[in-house]
Amino acid sequence: MTLNRKLRYGMIGGGPGAFIGAVHRRAAELDGLAEIVAGAFSTDPAKSRAQGEALHLDPARVYGSYDEMAVAEAARPAGDRIDFVVIVTPNHVHYPAAKAFVERGFHVVCDKPMTVTLDDAEALCRLVKEHGTVFALTHNYSGYPLVKQARAMVADGTLGELRKIVVEYTQGWLGQHLEASGQKQADWRTDPTRAGAGALGDIGSHAEQLARYVSGQRIERLLADVGTVVKGRRVDDDANLLLRYSGGARGILHCSQVASGEENRINLRVYGSKASIEWAQEEPNRLIVRHADGPTQVMKPGHAYLTPVAQRAARLPSGHPEAFFEAFANVYANALRTIAARVAGVDPDPADLDFPTVQDGAIGVHFIETALRSGREGAGGAGHWVDATYVPPT
């Protein structure tokens, strides 16, 4: 840490009953790098005040809106205002909230997908560059030690030439018309005005980023069969994609929120000419390595045989399971150390730059829009091949 104090942050969203807000707060504070001092936790002022009281915040720094918070925090003395803001609202608020803070020079940590439209994503890329702020996107699955190990093994040639990439993210919680009951999460996640896309945006974006992070390859062409299984639903809830990657590998991406009995299954397999790797989020402390001409290996975190970047991401000795919160905190830790370096006026440690950026966010939004377009334009909803190459503003 390059500062002699904790970073100060505020939160937009994450009010009473919001699961992901509590996850972000735990992750941001797990390493003692930051403390929450302000927030606009809900569009309902009473709920926002209640969350502020629960977090023991100064009532004067619990705001009624993100605009009010951005203006008020920017007006505070430099030694007292927040250093960064965390945005954990429904998707349609991400862009205007991030814009309000970036334009005032604040650093941003934002939940995914970054924006609802590609135009907004590209505008945010340009704003971040113009104001020189740090922008981190919480694709938390890239924070697992063995995901980082897999990435390093791809990069150092252990797998050989990549041939096939298979990634799956399946859930079953939206198998019925849950939004009709008024359930909070289902209500906004299936509302196209607030969520944008459905399964593709909510979980397909995670699958795409995980495959890209590990393989180092971007999608060049795709064919998407995108559907809505539950009658009356206004967004997609199931999608099956065929992919062609920049390095020549072929791929399959499947995401569904109507897979009965599934909880949060994220599986990744990457096949090369020499070996393959397999990682599953529900068993995150095992990385299976299958060799074309040797025995199968099972790697676990906390061991000296892992690459330095994977060892750095492990928080416990071998045999002590660690998972979701720790991986989330790994994304935060790198982002916060980078923000601290900026605040201190020094260059960040290159190792700390390993977190998803605003450009990663734009790539993700482009993927969502391209997959939806492929699904719409194909005969009978079965999709057709479309160009998926994209370079975000830098």
Coordinates of C-alpha atoms in Angstrom, one line a residue:
M1 CA 0.0 0.0 0.0
T2 CA 1.5 3.3 -1.1
L3 CA -0.6 5.4 1.3
N4 CA -0.4 5.8 5.0
R5 CA -4.2 5.5 5.4
K6 CA -7.1 3.5 4.1
L7 CA -8.8 4.6 0.9
R8 CA -12.2 6.2 1.4
Y9 CA -15.1 5.0 -0.7
G10 CA -18.8 5.6 -1.3
M11 CA -21.4 3.2 -2.7
I12 CA -24.2 3.7 -5.2
G13 CA -26.9 1.0 -4.6
G14 CA -26.5 -1.9 -2.3
G15 CA -29.3 -0.9 0.1
P16 CA -31.2 -3.2 2.5
G17 CA -31.7 -6.7 1.1
A18 CA -29.3 -6.2 -1.8
F19 CA -27.1 -9.3 -2.0
I20 CA -24.3 -7.9 -4.2
G21 CA -23.8 -4.7 -2.3
A22 CA -22.8 -6.6 0.8
V23 CA -20.5 -8.8 -1.3
H24 CA -18.8 -5.7 -2.6
R25 CA -18.4 -4.2 0.8
R26 CA -16.8 -7.4 2.2
A27 CA -14.5 -7.7 -0.8
A28 CA -13.4 -4.0 -0.7
E29 CA -12.6 -4.2 3.0
L30 CA -11.2 -7.7 3.4
D31 CA -7.6 -6.6 3.1
G32 CA -7.9 -3.5 5.2
L33 CA -7.2 -1.3 2.1
A34 CA -10.5 0.7 2.2
E35 CA -13.4 1.9 4.4
I36 CA -16.8 3.0 3.4
V37 CA -17.7 6.6 4.4
A38 CA -20.6 7.6 2.2
G39 CA -23.4 6.2 0.1
A40 CA -26.5 6.7 -1.9
F41 CA -27.8 3.2 -1.3
S42 CA -31.4 3.4 -2.7
T43 CA -33.7 5.6 -4.6
D44 CA -35.9 5.4 -1.6
P45 CA -34.4 7.9 0.9
A46 CA -35.7 6.0 3.9
K47 CA -34.0 2.8 2.7
S48 CA -30.8 4.7 2.0
R49 CA -30.8 6.2 5.5
A50 CA -31.5 2.8 7.0
Q51 CA -28.5 1.3 5.2
G52 CA -26.3 4.2 6.3
E53 CA -27.3 3.7 9.9
A54 CA -26.6 0.0 9.7
L55 CA -23.1 0.8 8.4
H56 CA -22.6 3.5 11.1
L57 CA -22.0 6.3 8.6
D58 CA -22.3 10.0 9.2
P59 CA -25.9 10.9 8.3
A60 CA -24.6 13.9 6.4
R61 CA -22.8 11.6 4.0
V62 CA -25.8 9.4 3.3
Y63 CA -27.3 10.9 0.1
G64 CA -30.6 10.7 -1.8
S65 CA -29.1 10.2 -5.2
Y66 CA -25.8 9.6 -7.0
D67 CA -25.9 13.1 -8.5
E68 CA -26.2 14.6 -5.0
M69 CA -23.4 12.4 -3.7
A70 CA -21.0 13.3 -6.6
V71 CA -21.5 17.0 -6.2
A72 CA -21.3 17.0 -2.4
E73 CA -18.2 14.7 -2.2
A74 CA -16.4 16.8 -4.9
A75 CA -17.0 19.9 -2.8
R76 CA -15.4 18.3 0.3
P77 CA -11.7 19.0 1.2
A78 CA -9.3 16.8 -0.7
G79 CA -8.3 15.1 2.6
D80 CA -11.8 14.2 3.4
R81 CA -13.7 13.3 0.2
I82 CA -14.0 9.8 -1.1
D83 CA -11.2 8.4 -3.2
F84 CA -13.4 6.1 -5.3
V85 CA -17.0 5.0 -5.7
V86 CA -18.5 1.5 -6.0
I87 CA -21.6 1.2 -8.3
V88 CA -23.8 -1.8 -7.6
T89 CA -27.2 -0.7 -9.1
P90 CA -29.3 -2.2 -11.8
N91 CA -27.5 -2.0 -15.1
H92 CA -29.2 1.1 -16.6
V93 CA -27.8 3.3 -13.8
H94 CA -24.1 2.2 -14.3
Y95 CA -23.3 4.7 -17.1
P96 CA -24.9 7.9 -15.7
A97 CA -23.5 7.2 -12.2
A98 CA -20.0 6.4 -13.4
K99 CA -20.1 9.5 -15.7
A100 CA -21.1 11.7 -12.8
F101 CA -18.1 10.6 -10.7
V102 CA -15.4 10.2 -13.5
E103 CA -16.1 13.7 -14.7
R104 CA -15.3 14.9 -11.2
G105 CA -12.1 12.9 -11.1
F106 CA -13.2 10.1 -8.9
H107 CA -12.0 6.5 -9.5
V108 CA -14.7 3.9 -10.1
V109 CA -15.4 0.2 -9.3
C110 CA -18.4 -1.0 -11.2
D111 CA -20.4 -4.2 -11.3
K112 CA -21.0 -5.9 -14.6
P113 CA -22.2 -5.5 -17.4
M114 CA -20.6 -2.1 -17.5
T115 CA -23.4 -0.4 -19.5
V116 CA -26.6 -1.3 -21.3
T117 CA -25.5 0.1 -24.7
L118 CA -22.2 0.0 -26.6
D119 CA -22.4 3.8 -27.2
D120 CA -22.4 4.4 -23.4
A121 CA -19.5 1.9 -23.0
E122 CA -17.4 3.7 -25.5
A123 CA -18.3 7.1 -24.1
L124 CA -17.1 5.8 -20.7
C125 CA -13.8 4.6 -22.2
R126 CA -13.2 8.1 -23.5
L127 CA -14.2 9.8 -20.2
V128 CA -11.8 7.6 -18.2
K129 CA -9.0 8.4 -20.5
E130 CA -9.8 12.1 -20.5
H131 CA -9.9 12.4 -16.7
G132 CA -7.1 9.9 -16.0
T133 CA -9.1 7.8 -13.5
V134 CA -8.9 4.2 -12.6
F135 CA -11.9 2.1 -13.6
A136 CA -12.3 -1.5 -12.4
L137 CA -15.1 -3.9 -13.5
T138 CA -15.8 -6.7 -11.1
H139 CA -15.6 -9.8 -13.2
N140 CA -14.8 -11.6 -10.0
Y141 CA -14.2 -15.1 -11.4
S142 CA -10.9 -13.8 -12.8
G143 CA -9.8 -13.4 -9.2
Y144 CA -9.5 -17.1 -8.4
P145 CA -5.9 -18.3 -7.9
L146 CA -6.4 -21.3 -10.2
V147 CA -8.0 -19.2 -12.9
K148 CA -4.8 -17.2 -12.8
Q149 CA -2.8 -20.4 -12.9
A150 CA -4.7 -21.5 -16.0
R151 CA -4.1 -18.2 -17.7
A152 CA -0.4 -18.4 -17.0
M153 CA -0.2 -22.0 -18.3
V154 CA -1.9 -20.9 -21.6
A155 CA 0.5 -18.0 -21.9
D156 CA 3.6 -20.0 -21.3
G157 CA 2.7 -22.6 -23.9
T158 CA 2.0 -25.5 -21.5
L159 CA -1.2 -26.3 -23.5
G160 CA 0.4 -25.8 -26.9
E161 CA -1.6 -24.3 -29.7
L162 CA -5.2 -23.6 -28.5
R163 CA -7.8 -25.6 -30.4
K164 CA -11.1 -25.4 -28.5
I165 CA -12.6 -23.3 -25.7
V166 CA -15.8 -24.5 -24.0
V167 CA -17.4 -22.3 -21.3
E168 CA -20.7 -22.8 -19.5
Y169 CA -22.6 -20.7 -17.0
T170 CA -25.9 -22.2 -16.0
Q171 CA -28.5 -21.3 -13.3
G172 CA -32.0 -22.5 -12.6
W173 CA -33.4 -19.7 -10.5
L174 CA -35.5 -18.2 -13.3
G175 CA -37.0 -21.4 -14.5
Q176 CA -40.4 -20.1 -13.6
H177 CA -42.0 -16.7 -14.2
L178 CA -40.5 -15.4 -10.9
E179 CA -40.7 -11.8 -11.9
A180 CA -44.5 -12.0 -11.8
S181 CA -44.3 -12.4 -8.0
G182 CA -42.5 -9.1 -7.5
Q183 CA -39.3 -10.7 -6.3
K184 CA -36.7 -7.9 -6.3
Q185 CA -33.8 -9.5 -8.2
A186 CA -36.0 -11.1 -10.8
D187 CA -38.0 -8.0 -11.3
W188 CA -35.2 -5.8 -12.5
R189 CA -33.0 -8.5 -14.1
T190 CA -35.9 -9.4 -16.5
D191 CA -36.8 -5.8 -17.2
P192 CA -35.2 -4.7 -20.6
T193 CA -35.3 -1.1 -19.6
R194 CA -33.2 -1.7 -16.5
A195 CA -31.1 -4.8 -17.3
G196 CA -30.8 -4.5 -21.1
A197 CA -30.1 -8.1 -22.0
G198 CA -31.2 -11.1 -19.8
A199 CA -29.1 -14.2 -19.4
L200 CA -26.5 -13.0 -21.9
G201 CA -25.9 -9.8 -20.0
D202 CA -26.2 -11.2 -16.5
I203 CA -24.2 -14.4 -16.8
G204 CA -23.1 -14.8 -20.4
S205 CA -20.9 -11.7 -20.0
H206 CA -19.1 -13.5 -17.1
A207 CA -18.6 -16.6 -19.3
E208 CA -17.2 -14.6 -22.2
Q209 CA -14.8 -12.6 -20.0
L210 CA -13.6 -15.8 -18.2
A211 CA -12.8 -17.5 -21.5
R212 CA -11.1 -14.4 -22.8
Y213 CA -9.1 -13.8 -19.6
V214 CA -7.7 -17.4 -19.5
S215 CA -7.2 -17.9 -23.3
G216 CA -5.9 -14.5 -24.2
Q217 CA -8.0 -14.7 -27.4
R218 CA -10.9 -12.6 -28.5
I219 CA -14.0 -13.7 -30.4
E220 CA -13.8 -12.9 -34.1
R221 CA -17.1 -14.5 -35.3
L222 CA -20.1 -16.0 -33.6
L223 CA -23.4 -17.7 -34.2
A224 CA -25.9 -17.3 -31.4
D225 CA -29.2 -19.2 -30.8
V226 CA -30.8 -16.8 -28.3
G227 CA -34.2 -17.7 -26.8
T228 CA -36.8 -16.9 -24.2
V229 CA -38.0 -20.1 -22.7
V230 CA -40.4 -18.9 -19.9
K231 CA -43.6 -17.5 -21.4
G232 CA -44.2 -13.8 -20.8
R233 CA -40.6 -13.0 -20.1
R234 CA -39.3 -9.9 -21.9
V235 CA -35.6 -10.8 -22.0
D236 CA -33.5 -13.8 -23.1
D237 CA -33.1 -16.5 -20.6
D238 CA -31.2 -19.1 -22.6
A239 CA -28.4 -18.9 -25.2
N240 CA -26.1 -21.2 -27.1
L241 CA -23.2 -19.8 -29.1
L242 CA -20.6 -21.1 -31.5
L243 CA -17.5 -19.1 -31.5
R244 CA -14.4 -18.5 -33.7
Y245 CA -11.5 -17.0 -31.8
S246 CA -8.7 -14.7 -33.0
G247 CA -5.9 -17.2 -32.4
G248 CA -7.7 -19.9 -34.5
A249 CA -9.5 -21.8 -31.7
R250 CA -13.1 -22.8 -32.0
G251 CA -15.4 -22.4 -29.1
I252 CA -18.8 -23.0 -27.5
L253 CA -20.5 -20.8 -24.9
H254 CA -23.7 -21.8 -23.2
C255 CA -25.6 -19.7 -20.7
S256 CA -29.0 -20.3 -19.2
Q257 CA -31.0 -19.2 -16.2
V258 CA -33.8 -21.8 -16.8
A259 CA -31.6 -24.9 -16.2
S260 CA -33.7 -26.6 -13.5
G261 CA -31.7 -27.7 -10.4
E262 CA -28.6 -25.7 -11.3
E263 CA -27.3 -23.2 -8.8
N264 CA -24.3 -21.3 -10.1
R265 CA -22.4 -23.6 -12.5
I266 CA -19.5 -22.0 -14.3
N267 CA -17.2 -24.4 -16.1
L268 CA -14.3 -23.7 -18.4
R269 CA -12.3 -26.1 -20.5
V270 CA -9.5 -25.0 -22.8
Y271 CA -7.9 -27.6 -25.1
G272 CA -4.5 -27.3 -26.7
S273 CA -2.3 -29.5 -28.9
K274 CA -0.3 -30.6 -25.9
A275 CA -2.7 -30.5 -22.9
S276 CA -6.0 -29.2 -21.7
I277 CA -7.3 -27.5 -18.5
E278 CA -10.6 -27.7 -16.7
W279 CA -11.9 -25.4 -13.9
A280 CA -15.3 -25.3 -12.3
Q281 CA -16.4 -22.4 -10.0
E282 CA -18.4 -24.8 -7.7
E283 CA -15.1 -26.6 -7.1
P284 CA -12.8 -23.7 -7.4
N285 CA -9.8 -25.1 -5.5
R286 CA -9.1 -27.7 -8.2
L287 CA -7.5 -27.1 -11.7
I288 CA -7.5 -30.3 -13.7
V289 CA -4.7 -30.6 -16.3
R290 CA -4.9 -33.4 -18.8
H291 CA -1.8 -34.1 -20.9
A292 CA -1.8 -35.7 -24.3
D293 CA 1.1 -38.0 -23.4
G294 CA 1.2 -38.1 -19.6
P295 CA -0.9 -38.5 -16.5
T296 CA -3.7 -36.2 -15.4
Q297 CA -2.7 -33.6 -12.8
V298 CA -4.9 -31.9 -10.2
M299 CA -3.5 -28.5 -9.0
K300 CA -4.6 -26.9 -5.8
P301 CA -4.0 -23.4 -4.4
G302 CA -1.4 -22.6 -1.8
H303 CA 1.4 -24.7 -3.3
A304 CA 4.9 -23.6 -4.5
Y305 CA 4.4 -25.4 -7.8
L306 CA 1.9 -22.7 -8.9
T307 CA 3.1 -19.6 -10.9
P308 CA 3.9 -16.5 -8.8
V309 CA 0.7 -14.7 -9.9
A310 CA -1.4 -17.7 -8.7
Q311 CA 0.5 -17.9 -5.4
R312 CA 0.0 -14.2 -4.9
A313 CA -3.8 -14.6 -5.3
A314 CA -4.0 -17.4 -2.7
R315 CA -4.7 -16.2 0.8
L316 CA -4.5 -19.4 2.9
P317 CA -2.1 -22.3 3.3
S318 CA -2.8 -25.4 1.1
G319 CA -5.7 -27.5 2.3
H320 CA -7.7 -24.5 3.6
P321 CA -10.5 -23.9 1.1
E322 CA -11.1 -20.3 -0.1
A323 CA -13.5 -19.2 -2.7
F324 CA -16.1 -16.5 -3.7
F325 CA -15.4 -13.6 -1.3
E326 CA -11.6 -14.1 -1.6
A327 CA -11.7 -14.1 -5.4
F328 CA -13.9 -11.0 -5.4
A329 CA -11.4 -9.4 -3.0
N330 CA -8.5 -10.2 -5.3
V331 CA -10.1 -8.1 -8.0
Y332 CA -10.6 -5.3 -5.5
A333 CA -7.1 -5.6 -4.0
N334 CA -5.4 -5.0 -7.3
A335 CA -7.7 -2.2 -8.2
L336 CA -7.4 -0.5 -4.8
R337 CA -3.6 -0.8 -4.8
T338 CA -3.6 0.9 -8.2
I339 CA -6.0 3.6 -7.0
A340 CA -3.8 4.2 -3.9
A341 CA -0.7 4.6 -6.2
R342 CA -2.6 7.2 -8.3
V343 CA -3.7 9.0 -5.1
A344 CA -0.1 9.0 -3.9
G345 CA 1.2 10.2 -7.2
V346 CA 3.4 7.1 -8.0
D347 CA 3.3 4.4 -10.6
P348 CA 1.4 1.3 -9.6
D349 CA 3.1 -2.1 -9.3
P350 CA 2.6 -3.8 -12.7
A351 CA 1.3 -6.9 -10.9
D352 CA -1.5 -4.7 -9.5
L353 CA -2.9 -3.9 -13.0
D354 CA -4.4 -7.4 -13.2
F355 CA -8.1 -6.4 -13.0
P356 CA -10.8 -5.9 -15.6
T357 CA -10.8 -2.4 -17.0
V358 CA -13.2 0.0 -18.7
Q359 CA -12.0 -1.5 -22.0
D360 CA -12.9 -5.0 -20.8
G361 CA -16.3 -3.6 -20.0
A362 CA -16.7 -2.3 -23.6
I363 CA -15.6 -5.6 -25.0
G364 CA -18.3 -7.3 -22.9
V365 CA -21.1 -5.0 -24.0
H366 CA -20.1 -5.5 -27.6
F367 CA -20.2 -9.2 -27.1
I368 CA -23.8 -9.0 -25.6
E369 CA -25.0 -6.8 -28.5
T370 CA -23.4 -9.0 -31.2
A371 CA -24.9 -12.2 -29.8
L372 CA -28.3 -10.6 -29.5
R373 CA -28.0 -9.4 -33.1
S374 CA -27.0 -12.8 -34.3
G375 CA -30.0 -14.4 -32.6
R376 CA -32.4 -11.8 -34.0
E377 CA -31.2 -12.0 -37.6
G378 CA -31.1 -15.8 -37.9
A379 CA -34.0 -17.7 -39.4
G380 CA -36.4 -18.9 -36.8
G381 CA -34.4 -17.4 -34.0
A382 CA -31.6 -19.9 -34.6
G383 CA -29.0 -17.3 -35.3
H384 CA -26.4 -16.8 -38.1
W385 CA -22.7 -16.1 -38.3
V386 CA -21.8 -12.5 -37.7
D387 CA -18.5 -10.6 -37.4
A388 CA -17.6 -10.1 -33.8
T389 CA -14.2 -8.3 -34.1
Y390 CA -14.0 -5.3 -31.9
V391 CA -11.3 -2.9 -30.5
P392 CA -12.5 -0.6 -27.7
P393 CA -11.4 3.1 -27.5
T394 CA -8.2 3.4 -25.5

